PDB file of N, CA and C in Angstrom:
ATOM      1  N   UNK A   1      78.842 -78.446  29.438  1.00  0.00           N
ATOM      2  CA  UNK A   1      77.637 -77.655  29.173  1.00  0.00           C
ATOM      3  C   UNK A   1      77.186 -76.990  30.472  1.00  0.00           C
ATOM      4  N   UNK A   2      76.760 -75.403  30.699  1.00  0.00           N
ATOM      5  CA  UNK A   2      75.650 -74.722  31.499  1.00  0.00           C
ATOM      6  C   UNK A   2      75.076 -75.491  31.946  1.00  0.00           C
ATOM      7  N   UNK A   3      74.722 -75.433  33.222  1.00  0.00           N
ATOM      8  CA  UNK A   3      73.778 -76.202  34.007  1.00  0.00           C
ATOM      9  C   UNK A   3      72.157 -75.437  34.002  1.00  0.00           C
ATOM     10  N   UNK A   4      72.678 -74.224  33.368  1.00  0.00           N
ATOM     11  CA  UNK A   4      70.911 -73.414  33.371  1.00  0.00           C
ATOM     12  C   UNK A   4      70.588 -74.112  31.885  1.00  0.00           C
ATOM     13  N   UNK A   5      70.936 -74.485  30.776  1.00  0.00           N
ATOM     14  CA  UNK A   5      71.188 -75.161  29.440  1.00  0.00           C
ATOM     15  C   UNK A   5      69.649 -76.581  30.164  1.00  0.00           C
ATOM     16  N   UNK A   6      70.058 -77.354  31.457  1.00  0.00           N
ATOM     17  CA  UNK A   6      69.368 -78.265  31.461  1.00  0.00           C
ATOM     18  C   UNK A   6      68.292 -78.008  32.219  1.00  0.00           C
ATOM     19  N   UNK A   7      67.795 -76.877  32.630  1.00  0.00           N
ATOM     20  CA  UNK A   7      66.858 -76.890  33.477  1.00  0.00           C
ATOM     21  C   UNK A   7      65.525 -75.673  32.379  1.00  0.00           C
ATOM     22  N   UNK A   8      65.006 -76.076  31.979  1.00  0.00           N
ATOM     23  CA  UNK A   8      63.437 -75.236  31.617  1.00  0.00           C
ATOM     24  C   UNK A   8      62.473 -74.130  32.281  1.00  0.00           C
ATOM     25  N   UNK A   9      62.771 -74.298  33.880  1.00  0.00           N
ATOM     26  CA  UNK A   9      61.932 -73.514  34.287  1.00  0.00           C
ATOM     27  C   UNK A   9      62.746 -73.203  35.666  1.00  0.00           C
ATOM     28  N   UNK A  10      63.373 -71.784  35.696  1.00  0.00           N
ATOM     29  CA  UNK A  10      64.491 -71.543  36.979  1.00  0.00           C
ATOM     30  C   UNK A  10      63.640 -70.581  37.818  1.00  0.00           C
ATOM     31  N   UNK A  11      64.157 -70.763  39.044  1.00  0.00           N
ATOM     32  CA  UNK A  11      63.971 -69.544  40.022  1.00  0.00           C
ATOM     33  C   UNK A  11      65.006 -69.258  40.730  1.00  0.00           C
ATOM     34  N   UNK A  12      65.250 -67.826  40.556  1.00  0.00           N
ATOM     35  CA  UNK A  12      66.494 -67.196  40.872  1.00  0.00           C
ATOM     36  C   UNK A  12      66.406 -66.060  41.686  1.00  0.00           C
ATOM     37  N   UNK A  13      66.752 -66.179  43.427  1.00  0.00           N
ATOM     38  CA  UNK A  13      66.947 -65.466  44.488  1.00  0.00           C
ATOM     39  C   UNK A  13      67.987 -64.516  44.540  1.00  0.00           C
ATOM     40  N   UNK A  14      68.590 -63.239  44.844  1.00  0.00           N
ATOM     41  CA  UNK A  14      69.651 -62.782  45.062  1.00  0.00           C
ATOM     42  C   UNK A  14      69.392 -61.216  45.928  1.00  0.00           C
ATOM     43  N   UNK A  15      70.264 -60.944  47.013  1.00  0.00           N
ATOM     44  CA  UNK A  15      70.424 -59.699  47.577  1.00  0.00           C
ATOM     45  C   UNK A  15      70.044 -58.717  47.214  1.00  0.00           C
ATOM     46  N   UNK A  16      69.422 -57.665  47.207  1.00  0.00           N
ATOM     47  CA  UNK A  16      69.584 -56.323  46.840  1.00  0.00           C
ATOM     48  C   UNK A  16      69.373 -55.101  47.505  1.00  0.00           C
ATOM     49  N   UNK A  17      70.014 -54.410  47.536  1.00  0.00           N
ATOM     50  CA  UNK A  17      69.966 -53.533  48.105  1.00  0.00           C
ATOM     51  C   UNK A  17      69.053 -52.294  47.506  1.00  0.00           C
ATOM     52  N   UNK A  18      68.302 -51.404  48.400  1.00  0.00           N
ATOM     53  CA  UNK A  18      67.521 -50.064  47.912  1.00  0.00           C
ATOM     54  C   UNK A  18      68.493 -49.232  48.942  1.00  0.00           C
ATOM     55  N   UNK A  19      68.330 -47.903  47.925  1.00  0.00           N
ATOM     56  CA  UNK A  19      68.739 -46.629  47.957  1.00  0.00           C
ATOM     57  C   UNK A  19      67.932 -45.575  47.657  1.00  0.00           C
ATOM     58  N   UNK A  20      67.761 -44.665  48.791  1.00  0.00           N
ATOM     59  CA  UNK A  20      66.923 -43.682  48.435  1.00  0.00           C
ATOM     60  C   UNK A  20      68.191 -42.445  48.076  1.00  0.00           C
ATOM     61  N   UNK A  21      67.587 -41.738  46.916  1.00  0.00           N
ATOM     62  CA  UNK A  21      68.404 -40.903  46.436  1.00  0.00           C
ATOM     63  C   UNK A  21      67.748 -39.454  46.808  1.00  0.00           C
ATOM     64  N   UNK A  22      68.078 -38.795  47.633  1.00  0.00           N
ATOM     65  CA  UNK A  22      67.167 -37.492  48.367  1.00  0.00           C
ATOM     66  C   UNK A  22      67.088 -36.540  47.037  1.00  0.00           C
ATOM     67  N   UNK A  23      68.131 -36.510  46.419  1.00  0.00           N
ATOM     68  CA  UNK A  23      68.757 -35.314  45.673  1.00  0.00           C
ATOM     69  C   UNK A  23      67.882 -35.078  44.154  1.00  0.00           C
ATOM     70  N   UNK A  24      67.507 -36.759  44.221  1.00  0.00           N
ATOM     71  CA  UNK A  24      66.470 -37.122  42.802  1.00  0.00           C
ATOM     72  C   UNK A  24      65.291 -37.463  43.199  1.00  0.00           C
ATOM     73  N   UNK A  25      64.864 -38.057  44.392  1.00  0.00           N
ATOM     74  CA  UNK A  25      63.900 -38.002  45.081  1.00  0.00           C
ATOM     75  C   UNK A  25      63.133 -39.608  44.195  1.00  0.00           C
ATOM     76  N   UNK A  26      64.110 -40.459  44.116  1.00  0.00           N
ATOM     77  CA  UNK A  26      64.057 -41.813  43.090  1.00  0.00           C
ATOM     78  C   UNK A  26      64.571 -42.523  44.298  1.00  0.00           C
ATOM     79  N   UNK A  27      64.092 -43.901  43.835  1.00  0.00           N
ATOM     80  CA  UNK A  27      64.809 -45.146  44.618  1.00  0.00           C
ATOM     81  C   UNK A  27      65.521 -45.968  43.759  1.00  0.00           C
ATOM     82  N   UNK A  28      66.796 -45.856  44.641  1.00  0.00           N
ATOM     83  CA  UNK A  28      67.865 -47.098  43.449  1.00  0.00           C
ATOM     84  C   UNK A  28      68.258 -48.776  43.978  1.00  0.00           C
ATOM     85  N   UNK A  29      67.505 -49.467  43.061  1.00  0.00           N
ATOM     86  CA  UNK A  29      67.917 -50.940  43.421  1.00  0.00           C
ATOM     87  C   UNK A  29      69.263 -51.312  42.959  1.00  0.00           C
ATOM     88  N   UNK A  30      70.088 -51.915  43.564  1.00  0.00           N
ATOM     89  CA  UNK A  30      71.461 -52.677  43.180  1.00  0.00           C
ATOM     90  C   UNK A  30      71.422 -53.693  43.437  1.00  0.00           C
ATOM     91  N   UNK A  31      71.690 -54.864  42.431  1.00  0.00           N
ATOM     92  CA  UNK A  31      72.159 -56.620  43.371  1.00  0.00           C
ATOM     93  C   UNK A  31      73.611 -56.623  42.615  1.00  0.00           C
ATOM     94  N   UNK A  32      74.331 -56.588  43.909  1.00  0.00           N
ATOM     95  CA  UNK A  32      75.780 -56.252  43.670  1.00  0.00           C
ATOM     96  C   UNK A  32      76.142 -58.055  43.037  1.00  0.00           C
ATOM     97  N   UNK A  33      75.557 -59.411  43.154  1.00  0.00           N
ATOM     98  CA  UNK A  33      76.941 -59.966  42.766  1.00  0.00           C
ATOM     99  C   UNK A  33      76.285 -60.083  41.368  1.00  0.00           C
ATOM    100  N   UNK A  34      74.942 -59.745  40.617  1.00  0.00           N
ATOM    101  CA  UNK A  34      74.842 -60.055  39.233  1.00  0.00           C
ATOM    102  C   UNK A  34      75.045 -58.252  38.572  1.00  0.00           C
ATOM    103  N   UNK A  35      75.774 -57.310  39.835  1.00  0.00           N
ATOM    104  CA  UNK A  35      75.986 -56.091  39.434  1.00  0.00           C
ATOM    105  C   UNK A  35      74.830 -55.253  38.060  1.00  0.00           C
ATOM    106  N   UNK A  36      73.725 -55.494  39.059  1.00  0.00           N
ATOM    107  CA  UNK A  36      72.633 -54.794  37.988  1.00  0.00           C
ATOM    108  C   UNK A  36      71.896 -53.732  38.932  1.00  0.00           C
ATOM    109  N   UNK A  37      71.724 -52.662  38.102  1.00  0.00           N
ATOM    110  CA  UNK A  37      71.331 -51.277  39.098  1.00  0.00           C
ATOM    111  C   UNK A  37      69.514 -50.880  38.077  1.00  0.00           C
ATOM    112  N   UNK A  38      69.146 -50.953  38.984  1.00  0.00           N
ATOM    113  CA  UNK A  38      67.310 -49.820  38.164  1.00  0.00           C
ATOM    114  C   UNK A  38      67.350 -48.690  39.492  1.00  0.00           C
ATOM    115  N   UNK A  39      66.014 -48.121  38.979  1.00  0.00           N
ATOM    116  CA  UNK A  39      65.606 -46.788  39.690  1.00  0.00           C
ATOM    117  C   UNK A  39      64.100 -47.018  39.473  1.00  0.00           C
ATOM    118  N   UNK A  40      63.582 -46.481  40.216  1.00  0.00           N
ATOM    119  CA  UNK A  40      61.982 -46.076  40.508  1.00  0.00           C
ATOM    120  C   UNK A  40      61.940 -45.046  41.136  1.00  0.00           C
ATOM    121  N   UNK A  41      60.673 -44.451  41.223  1.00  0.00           N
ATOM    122  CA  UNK A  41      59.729 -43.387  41.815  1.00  0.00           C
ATOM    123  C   UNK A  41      59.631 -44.570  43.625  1.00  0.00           C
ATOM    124  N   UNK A  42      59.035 -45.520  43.325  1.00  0.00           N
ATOM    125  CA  UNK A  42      58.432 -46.363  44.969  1.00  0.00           C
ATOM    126  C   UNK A  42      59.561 -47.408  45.084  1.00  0.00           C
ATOM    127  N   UNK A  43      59.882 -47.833  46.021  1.00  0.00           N
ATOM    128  CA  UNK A  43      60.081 -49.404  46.251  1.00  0.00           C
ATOM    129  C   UNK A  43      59.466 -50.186  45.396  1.00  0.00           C
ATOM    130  N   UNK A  44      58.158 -50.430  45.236  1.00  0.00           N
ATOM    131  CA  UNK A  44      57.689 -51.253  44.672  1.00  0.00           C
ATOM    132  C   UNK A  44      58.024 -51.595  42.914  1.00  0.00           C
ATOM    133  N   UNK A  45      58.108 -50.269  42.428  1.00  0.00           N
ATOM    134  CA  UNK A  45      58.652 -50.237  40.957  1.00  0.00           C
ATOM    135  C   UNK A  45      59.935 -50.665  40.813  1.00  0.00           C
ATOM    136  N   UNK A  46      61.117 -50.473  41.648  1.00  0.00           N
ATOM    137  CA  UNK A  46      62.492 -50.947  42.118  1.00  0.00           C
ATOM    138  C   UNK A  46      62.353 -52.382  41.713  1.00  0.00           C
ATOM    139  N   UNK A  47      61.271 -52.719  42.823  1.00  0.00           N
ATOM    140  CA  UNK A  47      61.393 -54.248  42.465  1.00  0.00           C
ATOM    141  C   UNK A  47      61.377 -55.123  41.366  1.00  0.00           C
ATOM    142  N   UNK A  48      60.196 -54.332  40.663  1.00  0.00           N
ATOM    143  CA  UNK A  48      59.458 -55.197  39.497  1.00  0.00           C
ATOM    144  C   UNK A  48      60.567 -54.892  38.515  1.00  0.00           C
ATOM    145  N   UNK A  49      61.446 -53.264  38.598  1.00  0.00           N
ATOM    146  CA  UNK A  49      62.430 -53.620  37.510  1.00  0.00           C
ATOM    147  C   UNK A  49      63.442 -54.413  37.931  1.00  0.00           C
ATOM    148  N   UNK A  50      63.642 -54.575  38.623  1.00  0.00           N
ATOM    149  CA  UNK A  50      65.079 -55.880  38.948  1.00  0.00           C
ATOM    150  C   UNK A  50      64.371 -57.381  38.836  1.00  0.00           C
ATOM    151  N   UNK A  51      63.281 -57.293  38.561  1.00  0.00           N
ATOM    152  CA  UNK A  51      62.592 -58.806  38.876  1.00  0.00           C
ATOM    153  C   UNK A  51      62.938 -59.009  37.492  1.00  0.00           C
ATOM    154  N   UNK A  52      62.638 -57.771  36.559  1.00  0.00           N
ATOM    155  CA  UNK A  52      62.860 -57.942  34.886  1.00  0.00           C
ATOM    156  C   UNK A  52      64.214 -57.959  34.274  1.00  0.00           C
ATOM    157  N   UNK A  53      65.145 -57.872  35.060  1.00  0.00           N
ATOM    158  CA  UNK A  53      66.519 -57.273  34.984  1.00  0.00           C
ATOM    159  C   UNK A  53      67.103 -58.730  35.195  1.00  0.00           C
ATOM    160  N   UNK A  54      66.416 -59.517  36.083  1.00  0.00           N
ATOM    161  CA  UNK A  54      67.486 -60.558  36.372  1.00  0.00           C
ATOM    162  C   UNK A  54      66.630 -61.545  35.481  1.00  0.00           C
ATOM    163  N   UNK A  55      65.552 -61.337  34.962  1.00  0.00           N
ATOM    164  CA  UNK A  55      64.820 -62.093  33.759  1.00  0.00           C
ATOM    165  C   UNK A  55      65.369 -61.908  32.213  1.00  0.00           C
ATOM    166  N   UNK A  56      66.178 -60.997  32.310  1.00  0.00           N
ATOM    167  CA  UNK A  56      66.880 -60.597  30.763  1.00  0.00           C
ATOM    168  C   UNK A  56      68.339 -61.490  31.004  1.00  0.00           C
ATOM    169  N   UNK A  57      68.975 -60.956  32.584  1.00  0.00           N
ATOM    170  CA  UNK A  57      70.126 -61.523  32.842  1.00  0.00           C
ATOM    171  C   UNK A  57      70.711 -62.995  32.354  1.00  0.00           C
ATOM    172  N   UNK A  58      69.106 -63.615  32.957  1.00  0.00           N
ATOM    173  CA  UNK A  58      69.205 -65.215  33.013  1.00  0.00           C
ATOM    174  C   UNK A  58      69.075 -65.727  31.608  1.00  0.00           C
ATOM    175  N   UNK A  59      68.266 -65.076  30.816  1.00  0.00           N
ATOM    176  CA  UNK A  59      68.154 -65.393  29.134  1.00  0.00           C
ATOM    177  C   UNK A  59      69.042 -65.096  28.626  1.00  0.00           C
ATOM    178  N   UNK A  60      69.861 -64.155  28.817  1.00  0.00           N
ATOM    179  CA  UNK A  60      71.249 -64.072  27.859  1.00  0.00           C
ATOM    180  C   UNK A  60      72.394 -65.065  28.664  1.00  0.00           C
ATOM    181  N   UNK A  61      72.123 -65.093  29.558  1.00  0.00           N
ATOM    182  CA  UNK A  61      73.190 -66.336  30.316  1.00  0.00           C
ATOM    183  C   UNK A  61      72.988 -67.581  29.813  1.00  0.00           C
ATOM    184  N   UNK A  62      71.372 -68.174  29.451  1.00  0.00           N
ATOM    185  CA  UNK A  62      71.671 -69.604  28.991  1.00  0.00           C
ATOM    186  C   UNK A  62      71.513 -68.964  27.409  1.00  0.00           C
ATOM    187  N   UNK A  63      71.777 -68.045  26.529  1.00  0.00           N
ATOM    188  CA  UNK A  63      71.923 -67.944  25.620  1.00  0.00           C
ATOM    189  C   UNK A  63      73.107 -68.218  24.565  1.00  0.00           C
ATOM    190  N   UNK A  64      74.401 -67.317  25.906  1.00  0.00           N
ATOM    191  CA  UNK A  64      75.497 -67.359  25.449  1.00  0.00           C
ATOM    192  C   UNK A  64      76.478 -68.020  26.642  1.00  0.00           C
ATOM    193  N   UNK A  65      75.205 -69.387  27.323  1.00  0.00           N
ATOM    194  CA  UNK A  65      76.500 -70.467  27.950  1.00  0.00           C
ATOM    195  C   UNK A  65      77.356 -69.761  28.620  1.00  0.00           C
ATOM    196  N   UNK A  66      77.011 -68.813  29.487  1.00  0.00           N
ATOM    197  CA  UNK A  66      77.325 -68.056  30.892  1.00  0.00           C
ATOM    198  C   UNK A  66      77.248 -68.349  31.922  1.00  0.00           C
ATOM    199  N   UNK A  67      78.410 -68.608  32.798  1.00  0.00           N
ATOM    200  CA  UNK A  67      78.160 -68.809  34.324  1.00  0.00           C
ATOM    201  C   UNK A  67      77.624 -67.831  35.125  1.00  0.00           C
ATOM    202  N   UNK A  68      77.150 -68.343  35.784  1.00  0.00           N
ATOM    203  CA  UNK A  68      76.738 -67.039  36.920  1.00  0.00           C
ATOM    204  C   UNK A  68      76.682 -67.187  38.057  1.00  0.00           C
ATOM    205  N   UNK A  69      77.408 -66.025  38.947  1.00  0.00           N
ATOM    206  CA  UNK A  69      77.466 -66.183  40.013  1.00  0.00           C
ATOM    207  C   UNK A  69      76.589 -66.428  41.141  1.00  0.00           C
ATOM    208  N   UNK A  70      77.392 -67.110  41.917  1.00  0.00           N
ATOM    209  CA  UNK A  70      75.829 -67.983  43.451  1.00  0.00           C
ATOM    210  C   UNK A  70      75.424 -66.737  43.816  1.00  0.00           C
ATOM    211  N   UNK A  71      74.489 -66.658  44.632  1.00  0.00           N
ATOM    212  CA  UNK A  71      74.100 -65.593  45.237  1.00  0.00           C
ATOM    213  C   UNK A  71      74.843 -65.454  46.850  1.00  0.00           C
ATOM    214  N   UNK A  72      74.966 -63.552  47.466  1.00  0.00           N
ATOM    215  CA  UNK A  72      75.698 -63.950  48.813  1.00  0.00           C
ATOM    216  C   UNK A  72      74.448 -63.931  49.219  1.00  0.00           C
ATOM    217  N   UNK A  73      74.877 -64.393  50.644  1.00  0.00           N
ATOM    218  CA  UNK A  73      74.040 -64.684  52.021  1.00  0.00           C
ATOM    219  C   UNK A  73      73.385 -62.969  52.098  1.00  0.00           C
ATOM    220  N   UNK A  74      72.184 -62.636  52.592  1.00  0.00           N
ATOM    221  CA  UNK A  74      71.772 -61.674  53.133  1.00  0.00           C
ATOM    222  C   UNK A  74      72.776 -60.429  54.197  1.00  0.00           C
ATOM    223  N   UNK A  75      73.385 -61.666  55.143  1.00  0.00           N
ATOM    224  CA  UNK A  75      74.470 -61.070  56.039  1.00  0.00           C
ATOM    225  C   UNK A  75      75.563 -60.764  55.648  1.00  0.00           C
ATOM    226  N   UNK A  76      76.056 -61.615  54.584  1.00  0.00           N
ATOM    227  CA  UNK A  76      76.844 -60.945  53.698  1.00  0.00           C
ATOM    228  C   UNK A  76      76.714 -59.237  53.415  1.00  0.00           C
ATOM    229  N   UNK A  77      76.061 -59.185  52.505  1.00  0.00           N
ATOM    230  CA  UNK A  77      75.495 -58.111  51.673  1.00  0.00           C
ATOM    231  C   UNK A  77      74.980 -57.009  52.793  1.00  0.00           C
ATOM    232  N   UNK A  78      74.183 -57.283  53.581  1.00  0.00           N
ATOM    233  CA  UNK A  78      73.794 -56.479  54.687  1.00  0.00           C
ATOM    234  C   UNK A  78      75.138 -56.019  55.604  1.00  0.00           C
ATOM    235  N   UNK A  79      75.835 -57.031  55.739  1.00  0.00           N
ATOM    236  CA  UNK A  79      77.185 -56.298  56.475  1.00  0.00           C
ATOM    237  C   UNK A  79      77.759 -55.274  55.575  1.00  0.00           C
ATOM    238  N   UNK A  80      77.773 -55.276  54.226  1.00  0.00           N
ATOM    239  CA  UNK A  80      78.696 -54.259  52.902  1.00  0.00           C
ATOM    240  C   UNK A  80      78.162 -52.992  53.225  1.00  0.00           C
ATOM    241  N   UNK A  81      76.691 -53.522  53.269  1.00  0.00           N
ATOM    242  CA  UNK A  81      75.596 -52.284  53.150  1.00  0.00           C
ATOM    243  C   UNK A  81      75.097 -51.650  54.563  1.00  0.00           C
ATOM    244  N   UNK A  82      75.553 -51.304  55.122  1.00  0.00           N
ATOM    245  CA  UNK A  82      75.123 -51.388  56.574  1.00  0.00           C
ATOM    246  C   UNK A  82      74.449 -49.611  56.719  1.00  0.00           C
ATOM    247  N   UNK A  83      73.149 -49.955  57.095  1.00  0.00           N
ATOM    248  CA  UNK A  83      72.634 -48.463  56.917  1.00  0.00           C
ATOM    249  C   UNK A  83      71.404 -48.592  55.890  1.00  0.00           C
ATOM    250  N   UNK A  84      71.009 -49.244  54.878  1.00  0.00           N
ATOM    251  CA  UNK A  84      70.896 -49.577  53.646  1.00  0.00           C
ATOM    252  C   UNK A  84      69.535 -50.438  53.710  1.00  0.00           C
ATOM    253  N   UNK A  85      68.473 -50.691  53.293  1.00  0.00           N
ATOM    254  CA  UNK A  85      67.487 -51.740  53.146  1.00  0.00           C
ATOM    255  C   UNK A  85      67.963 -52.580  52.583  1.00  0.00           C
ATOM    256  N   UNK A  86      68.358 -53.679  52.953  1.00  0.00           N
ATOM    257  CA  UNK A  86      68.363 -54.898  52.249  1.00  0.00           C
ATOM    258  C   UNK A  86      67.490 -56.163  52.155  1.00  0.00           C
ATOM    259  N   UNK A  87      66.659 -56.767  50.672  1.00  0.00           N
ATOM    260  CA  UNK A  87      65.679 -57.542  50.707  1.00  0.00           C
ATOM    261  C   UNK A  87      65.873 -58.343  50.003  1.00  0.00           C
ATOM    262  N   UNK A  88      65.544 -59.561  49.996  1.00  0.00           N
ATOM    263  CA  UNK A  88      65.620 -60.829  48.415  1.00  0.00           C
ATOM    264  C   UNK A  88      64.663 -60.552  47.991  1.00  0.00           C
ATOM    265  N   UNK A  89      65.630 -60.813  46.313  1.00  0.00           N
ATOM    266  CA  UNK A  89      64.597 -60.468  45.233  1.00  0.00           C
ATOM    267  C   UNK A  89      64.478 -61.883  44.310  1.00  0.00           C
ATOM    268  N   UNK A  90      63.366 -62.042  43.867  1.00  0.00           N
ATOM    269  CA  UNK A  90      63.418 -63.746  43.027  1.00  0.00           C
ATOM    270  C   UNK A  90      62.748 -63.047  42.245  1.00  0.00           C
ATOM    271  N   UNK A  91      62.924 -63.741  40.861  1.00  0.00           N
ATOM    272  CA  UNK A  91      62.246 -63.803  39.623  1.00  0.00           C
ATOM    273  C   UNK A  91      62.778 -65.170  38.905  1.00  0.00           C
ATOM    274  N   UNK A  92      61.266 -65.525  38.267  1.00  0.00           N
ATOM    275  CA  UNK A  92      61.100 -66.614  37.472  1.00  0.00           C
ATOM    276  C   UNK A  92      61.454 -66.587  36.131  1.00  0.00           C
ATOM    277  N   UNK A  93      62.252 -67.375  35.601  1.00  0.00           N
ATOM    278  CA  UNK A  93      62.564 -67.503  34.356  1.00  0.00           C
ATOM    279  C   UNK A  93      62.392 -68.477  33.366  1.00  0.00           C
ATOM    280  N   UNK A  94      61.773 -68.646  32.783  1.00  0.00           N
ATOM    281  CA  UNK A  94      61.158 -69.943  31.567  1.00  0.00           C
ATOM    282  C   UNK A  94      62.410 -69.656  30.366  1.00  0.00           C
ATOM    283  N   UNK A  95      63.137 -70.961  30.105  1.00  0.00           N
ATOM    284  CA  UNK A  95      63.631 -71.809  29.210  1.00  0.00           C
ATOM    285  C   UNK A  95      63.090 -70.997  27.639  1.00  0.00           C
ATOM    286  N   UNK A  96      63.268 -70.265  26.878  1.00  0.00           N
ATOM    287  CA  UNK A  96      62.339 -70.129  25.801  1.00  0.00           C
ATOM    288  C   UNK A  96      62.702 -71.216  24.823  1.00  0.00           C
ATOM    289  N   UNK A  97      63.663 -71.845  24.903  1.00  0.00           N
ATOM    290  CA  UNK A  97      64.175 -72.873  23.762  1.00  0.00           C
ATOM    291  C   UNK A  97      62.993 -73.525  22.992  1.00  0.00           C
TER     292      UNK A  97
END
């Protein structure tokens, strides 16, 4: 059995990178290892959609008994991205069972 299966109430950290897109004049969030991309107008909207992004992620993962990958190190990810804002992003996820 999922190890997210036994836990009710998770908090889940991971890399992401922002991108300013000049051409659209938008900001693009990526967290490359749960490979999920949003866009905003600010940084700040970036965030809140990836905060919701990895809140859908994690519910269909203990839904359909999905592993998921650890998160990399900052230096990791910051070395890929070099040039790039890179920040941790956490969002909380409640068990709906």
């Amino acid at each position: 059995m999922n190890l997210l299966h036994k836990i009710k109430y998770m908090k889940f950290t991971y890399p992401m990178v922002f991108i300013f897109n000049e051409d659209e004049n938008i900001y693009n969030g990526y967290i490359p290892d749960l490979t999920l991309y949003c866009e905003g107008e600010t940084l700040e909207a970036v965030y809140a959609c990836a905060e919701e992004l990895i809140k859908y992620y994690f519910e269909l993962a203990v839904k359909y008994d999905t592993e998921v990958p650890t998160p990399s190190s900052m230096e990791d990810i910051s070395g890929k991205w070099t040039g790039y804002k890179v920040s941790l992003i956490t969002a909380d996820v409640a068990d709906k069972k």
